[in-house]
DNA sequence: ACCTGAACACCGTTCAAGT
DNA sequence: ACCTGAACACCGTTCAAGT
């Protein structure tokens, strides 16, 4: 299973892959604010400075973590041949992948904003849209709008989850079936938002056709 | 101009308003990573601990800063009577208000996600949409989708601005007229995204009419 | 190729006490 | 009502040196 299992070697104990995996676990267990380099080092039984052999800084590590999260979306996105179901499927797969790890939307968001990684996310959305008869620039912008919405929505959703779990209910929201209801309405709100964008794209298509 | 100008008093030197104003200036001058409680205290000629009389913690301070930023959007958003131009105007005003302060989109984003403030932003978007013949739930979801897109887009835009200013050009983007071109295309991309969402809402309207 | 040890320059927050 | 002084428990990052 591990890359160093046969060698009885004492010092080379970890590869970058192990570090990213440990970071992902720590993120999911403790959340982004508690994912510190020092804590990560501790779980790997290593000095904090050792991490800087694998990555130049924390942001680079988080970029690798982001790539890992996004890669998950690849494995369970069924491919469709029409652009609209395809784009919808990619959006859903992305949301599911993000929801699989605590605080992941914020991590991916800032990584993408800094241009350090997770480019696969836009690419997959763009590839789905490109199945339609759009201009390349329209595909780019549509994918970008979709991604912004997805990250914003899931980020909001995840922050709300941990706020709820901490019992920080600011408004008199609801009582016992609230947790389930919150989850369901979050899904509905997400579907509505992607639907808005996709029907917007559809309209765009109709207009360019009537021009021709 | 100041609230303490006449009193020769020595100790009560600042109100919460001054602290927020100083934080906003510091944010715009140095950026979010350098907006620390200690630095803020220093610019106010005060010990760091003094800030905790005004605000319980840093997040609460940032929430007040967010409210201030959003309030700016109020002063220059012309009001329209039709829902679509009204919503477009609110979106533009919001973007302009965010672009007026460095890193503001990230600040507002996390404040909203944590549910600590800046609620006026969604409200204004919702009020514009409510001019149309939508169900209340549709208004809420539409406004939320718009807000997610706006914050995501401007956040990306601002991060890119500081990345460019630091000379961190990852890709061979362009040379001299690139800065202007980047700004122009950012604006076009923003317009396209809000247009997608608004025509999506329009479509929603047509469908509910054909059902009736 | 991968890690230690030790240090540098910081953080946010608390709290008794002052004016 | 607003602030000081001093402390607590941390951070990310660097770098010479080890194996």
mmCIF file of C-alpha atoms in Angstrom, chain B residues 16-209:
data_model
loop_
_atom_site.group_PDB
_atom_site.id
_atom_site.type_symbol
_atom_site.label_atom_id
_atom_site.label_comp_id
_atom_site.label_asym_id
_atom_site.label_seq_id
_atom_site.Cartn_x
_atom_site.Cartn_y
_atom_site.Cartn_z
ATOM 1 C CA UNK B 16 -16.207 51.733 17.329
ATOM 2 C CA UNK B 17 -16.770 53.901 14.252
ATOM 3 C CA UNK B 18 -13.168 55.088 14.278
ATOM 4 C CA UNK B 19 -11.905 51.556 14.615
ATOM 5 C CA UNK B 20 -13.903 50.369 11.611
ATOM 6 C CA UNK B 21 -12.792 53.358 9.543
ATOM 7 C CA UNK B 22 -9.153 52.696 10.404
ATOM 8 C CA UNK B 23 -9.585 49.010 9.569
ATOM 9 C CA UNK B 24 -11.057 49.897 6.182
ATOM 10 C CA UNK B 25 -8.145 52.191 5.400
ATOM 11 C CA UNK B 26 -5.654 49.574 6.489
ATOM 12 C CA UNK B 27 -7.415 46.932 4.395
ATOM 13 C CA UNK B 28 -7.245 49.106 1.309
ATOM 14 C CA UNK B 29 -3.615 50.061 1.905
ATOM 15 C CA UNK B 30 -2.116 46.709 2.868
ATOM 16 C CA UNK B 31 -4.615 44.005 1.943
ATOM 17 C CA UNK B 32 -6.390 41.431 4.060
ATOM 18 C CA UNK B 33 -3.361 39.326 5.064
ATOM 19 C CA UNK B 34 -1.718 42.389 6.596
ATOM 20 C CA UNK B 35 -4.827 43.642 8.346
ATOM 21 C CA UNK B 36 -3.909 42.325 11.779
ATOM 22 C CA UNK B 37 -5.300 43.386 15.118
ATOM 23 C CA UNK B 38 -1.847 44.431 16.237
ATOM 24 C CA UNK B 39 -1.188 46.596 13.197
ATOM 25 C CA UNK B 40 -4.648 48.133 13.455
ATOM 26 C CA UNK B 41 -4.022 48.938 17.102
ATOM 27 C CA UNK B 42 -0.716 50.541 16.164
ATOM 28 C CA UNK B 43 -2.312 52.888 13.624
ATOM 29 C CA UNK B 44 -4.770 53.955 16.330
ATOM 30 C CA UNK B 45 -1.953 54.479 18.844
ATOM 31 C CA UNK B 46 -3.469 51.942 21.137
ATOM 32 C CA UNK B 47 -2.584 48.586 22.643
ATOM 33 C CA UNK B 48 -3.960 45.530 20.767
ATOM 34 C CA UNK B 49 -6.069 44.573 23.743
ATOM 35 C CA UNK B 50 -7.940 47.884 23.502
ATOM 36 C CA UNK B 51 -9.653 46.671 20.336
ATOM 37 C CA UNK B 52 -11.396 43.974 22.332
ATOM 38 C CA UNK B 53 -13.372 46.560 24.195
ATOM 39 C CA UNK B 54 -14.971 47.578 20.861
ATOM 40 C CA UNK B 55 -15.347 44.149 19.280
ATOM 41 C CA UNK B 56 -15.456 40.651 20.791
ATOM 42 C CA UNK B 57 -13.092 39.291 18.141
ATOM 43 C CA UNK B 58 -11.571 39.881 14.721
ATOM 44 C CA UNK B 59 -14.449 38.319 12.802
ATOM 45 C CA UNK B 60 -16.906 40.733 14.387
ATOM 46 C CA UNK B 61 -14.673 43.624 13.357
ATOM 47 C CA UNK B 62 -14.548 42.290 9.812
ATOM 48 C CA UNK B 63 -18.335 41.993 9.803
ATOM 49 C CA UNK B 64 -18.592 45.700 10.641
ATOM 50 C CA UNK B 65 -16.087 46.444 7.891
ATOM 51 C CA UNK B 66 -18.226 44.413 5.485
ATOM 52 C CA UNK B 67 -21.329 46.364 6.397
ATOM 53 C CA UNK B 68 -19.444 49.565 5.692
ATOM 54 C CA UNK B 69 -18.339 48.348 2.272
ATOM 55 C CA UNK B 70 -21.843 47.206 1.330
ATOM 56 C CA UNK B 71 -23.350 50.483 2.516
ATOM 57 C CA UNK B 72 -21.337 52.217 -0.200
ATOM 58 C CA UNK B 73 -23.341 50.337 -2.817
ATOM 59 C CA UNK B 74 -26.477 52.083 -1.589
ATOM 60 C CA UNK B 75 -25.352 55.598 -2.414
ATOM 61 C CA UNK B 76 -24.805 55.069 -6.113
ATOM 62 C CA UNK B 77 -27.438 52.635 -7.290
ATOM 63 C CA UNK B 78 -30.067 54.439 -9.340
ATOM 64 C CA UNK B 79 -33.499 52.934 -8.833
ATOM 65 C CA UNK B 80 -35.472 51.511 -11.709
ATOM 66 C CA UNK B 81 -39.087 50.385 -11.780
ATOM 67 C CA UNK B 82 -38.663 47.229 -13.846
ATOM 68 C CA UNK B 83 -37.128 44.256 -12.091
ATOM 69 C CA UNK B 84 -34.493 43.489 -14.694
ATOM 70 C CA UNK B 85 -32.813 46.886 -15.031
ATOM 71 C CA UNK B 86 -33.190 47.285 -11.265
ATOM 72 C CA UNK B 87 -31.403 44.009 -10.554
ATOM 73 C CA UNK B 88 -28.722 44.809 -13.081
ATOM 74 C CA UNK B 89 -28.167 48.200 -11.439
ATOM 75 C CA UNK B 90 -27.888 46.651 -7.968
ATOM 76 C CA UNK B 91 -25.402 44.100 -9.238
ATOM 77 C CA UNK B 92 -23.296 46.820 -10.829
ATOM 78 C CA UNK B 93 -23.448 48.991 -7.716
ATOM 79 C CA UNK B 94 -22.364 46.038 -5.621
ATOM 80 C CA UNK B 95 -19.444 45.289 -7.887
ATOM 81 C CA UNK B 96 -18.363 48.933 -7.879
ATOM 82 C CA UNK B 97 -18.575 49.123 -4.101
ATOM 83 C CA UNK B 98 -16.473 45.984 -3.782
ATOM 84 C CA UNK B 99 -13.887 47.153 -6.286
ATOM 85 C CA UNK B 100 -13.444 50.350 -4.267
ATOM 86 C CA UNK B 101 -11.535 48.487 -1.520
ATOM 87 C CA UNK B 102 -8.755 46.000 -1.849
ATOM 88 C CA UNK B 103 -9.635 42.393 -0.958
ATOM 89 C CA UNK B 104 -13.149 43.467 -0.020
ATOM 90 C CA UNK B 105 -14.884 40.623 -1.845
ATOM 91 C CA UNK B 106 -13.059 38.058 0.270
ATOM 92 C CA UNK B 107 -13.909 39.927 3.451
ATOM 93 C CA UNK B 108 -17.590 40.246 2.585
ATOM 94 C CA UNK B 109 -17.701 36.686 1.315
ATOM 95 C CA UNK B 110 -16.518 35.131 4.540
ATOM 96 C CA UNK B 111 -18.654 37.459 6.627
ATOM 97 C CA UNK B 112 -21.762 36.458 4.709
ATOM 98 C CA UNK B 113 -20.831 32.795 4.781
ATOM 99 C CA UNK B 114 -20.504 32.967 8.552
ATOM 100 C CA UNK B 115 -23.834 34.778 8.720
ATOM 101 C CA UNK B 116 -22.318 37.676 10.637
ATOM 102 C CA UNK B 117 -23.362 40.606 8.481
ATOM 103 C CA UNK B 118 -23.610 42.244 5.084
ATOM 104 C CA UNK B 119 -27.164 40.971 4.796
ATOM 105 C CA UNK B 120 -28.043 44.244 3.111
ATOM 106 C CA UNK B 121 -26.412 42.952 -0.072
ATOM 107 C CA UNK B 122 -28.854 40.076 -0.568
ATOM 108 C CA UNK B 123 -31.719 42.246 0.548
ATOM 109 C CA UNK B 124 -31.058 44.870 -2.093
ATOM 110 C CA UNK B 125 -30.788 42.268 -4.831
ATOM 111 C CA UNK B 126 -33.948 40.598 -3.560
ATOM 112 C CA UNK B 127 -35.798 43.899 -3.449
ATOM 113 C CA UNK B 128 -34.942 44.495 -7.098
ATOM 114 C CA UNK B 129 -36.086 41.035 -8.161
ATOM 115 C CA UNK B 130 -39.260 41.433 -6.106
ATOM 116 C CA UNK B 131 -40.360 44.101 -8.582
ATOM 117 C CA UNK B 132 -41.049 41.190 -10.914
ATOM 118 C CA UNK B 133 -43.890 38.728 -10.598
ATOM 119 C CA UNK B 134 -41.912 36.025 -8.778
ATOM 120 C CA UNK B 135 -42.754 33.822 -5.846
ATOM 121 C CA UNK B 136 -40.946 34.897 -2.659
ATOM 122 C CA UNK B 137 -38.875 31.705 -2.637
ATOM 123 C CA UNK B 138 -37.805 32.352 -6.223
ATOM 124 C CA UNK B 139 -36.762 35.876 -5.289
ATOM 125 C CA UNK B 140 -34.662 34.571 -2.401
ATOM 126 C CA UNK B 141 -32.933 31.944 -4.483
ATOM 127 C CA UNK B 142 -32.347 34.278 -7.379
ATOM 128 C CA UNK B 143 -30.815 36.912 -5.136
ATOM 129 C CA UNK B 144 -28.629 34.293 -3.484
ATOM 130 C CA UNK B 145 -27.378 33.002 -6.836
ATOM 131 C CA UNK B 146 -26.641 36.531 -7.986
ATOM 132 C CA UNK B 147 -24.743 37.305 -4.806
ATOM 133 C CA UNK B 148 -22.651 34.139 -5.020
ATOM 134 C CA UNK B 149 -21.715 34.958 -8.581
ATOM 135 C CA UNK B 150 -20.886 38.591 -7.798
ATOM 136 C CA UNK B 151 -18.706 37.795 -4.805
ATOM 137 C CA UNK B 152 -16.960 34.956 -6.592
ATOM 138 C CA UNK B 153 -16.296 37.010 -9.653
ATOM 139 C CA UNK B 154 -15.025 40.128 -7.889
ATOM 140 C CA UNK B 155 -12.979 38.024 -5.493
ATOM 141 C CA UNK B 156 -11.280 36.376 -8.450
ATOM 142 C CA UNK B 157 -10.842 39.744 -10.103
ATOM 143 C CA UNK B 158 -9.244 41.320 -7.033
ATOM 144 C CA UNK B 159 -6.885 38.436 -6.414
ATOM 145 C CA UNK B 160 -5.813 38.704 -10.016
ATOM 146 C CA UNK B 161 -5.200 42.421 -9.616
ATOM 147 C CA UNK B 162 -2.798 41.965 -6.746
ATOM 148 C CA UNK B 163 -1.170 38.970 -8.401
ATOM 149 C CA UNK B 164 -0.531 41.132 -11.452
ATOM 150 C CA UNK B 165 0.747 44.006 -9.351
ATOM 151 C CA UNK B 166 3.188 41.629 -7.678
ATOM 152 C CA UNK B 167 4.412 40.589 -11.096
ATOM 153 C CA UNK B 168 3.377 36.990 -10.563
ATOM 154 C CA UNK B 169 2.395 36.331 -14.145
ATOM 155 C CA UNK B 170 1.989 32.560 -14.268
ATOM 156 C CA UNK B 171 0.992 32.350 -17.914
ATOM 157 C CA UNK B 172 2.327 34.342 -20.855
ATOM 158 C CA UNK B 173 -0.767 36.482 -20.704
ATOM 159 C CA UNK B 174 0.010 39.601 -22.680
ATOM 160 C CA UNK B 175 2.366 42.526 -22.421
ATOM 161 C CA UNK B 176 1.661 46.246 -22.089
ATOM 162 C CA UNK B 177 -2.020 46.826 -22.919
ATOM 163 C CA UNK B 178 -2.824 43.700 -20.926
ATOM 164 C CA UNK B 179 -3.763 45.559 -17.764
ATOM 165 C CA UNK B 180 -6.416 47.617 -19.504
ATOM 166 C CA UNK B 181 -7.589 44.614 -21.488
ATOM 167 C CA UNK B 182 -7.849 42.537 -18.325
ATOM 168 C CA UNK B 183 -10.011 45.197 -16.718
ATOM 169 C CA UNK B 184 -12.268 45.489 -19.739
ATOM 170 C CA UNK B 185 -12.709 41.746 -20.161
ATOM 171 C CA UNK B 186 -13.387 41.381 -16.438
ATOM 172 C CA UNK B 187 -16.242 43.839 -16.809
ATOM 173 C CA UNK B 188 -17.570 41.978 -19.887
ATOM 174 C CA UNK B 189 -17.351 38.653 -18.070
ATOM 175 C CA UNK B 190 -19.230 40.120 -15.131
ATOM 176 C CA UNK B 191 -21.959 41.505 -17.369
ATOM 177 C CA UNK B 192 -22.271 38.184 -19.108
ATOM 178 C CA UNK B 193 -22.690 36.286 -15.853
ATOM 179 C CA UNK B 194 -25.374 38.558 -14.442
ATOM 180 C CA UNK B 195 -27.087 38.510 -17.824
ATOM 181 C CA UNK B 196 -27.165 34.705 -17.746
ATOM 182 C CA UNK B 197 -28.805 34.730 -14.327
ATOM 183 C CA UNK B 198 -31.292 37.450 -15.204
ATOM 184 C CA UNK B 199 -32.421 35.882 -18.465
ATOM 185 C CA UNK B 200 -32.705 32.646 -16.519
ATOM 186 C CA UNK B 201 -35.073 34.437 -14.161
ATOM 187 C CA UNK B 202 -36.986 35.836 -17.131
ATOM 188 C CA UNK B 203 -37.442 32.345 -18.476
ATOM 189 C CA UNK B 204 -38.695 31.229 -15.097
ATOM 190 C CA UNK B 205 -41.306 33.974 -15.340
ATOM 191 C CA UNK B 206 -42.484 32.850 -18.766
ATOM 192 C CA UNK B 207 -42.886 29.278 -17.581
ATOM 193 C CA UNK B 208 -44.934 30.170 -14.537
ATOM 194 C CA UNK B 209 -47.156 32.323 -16.756
#
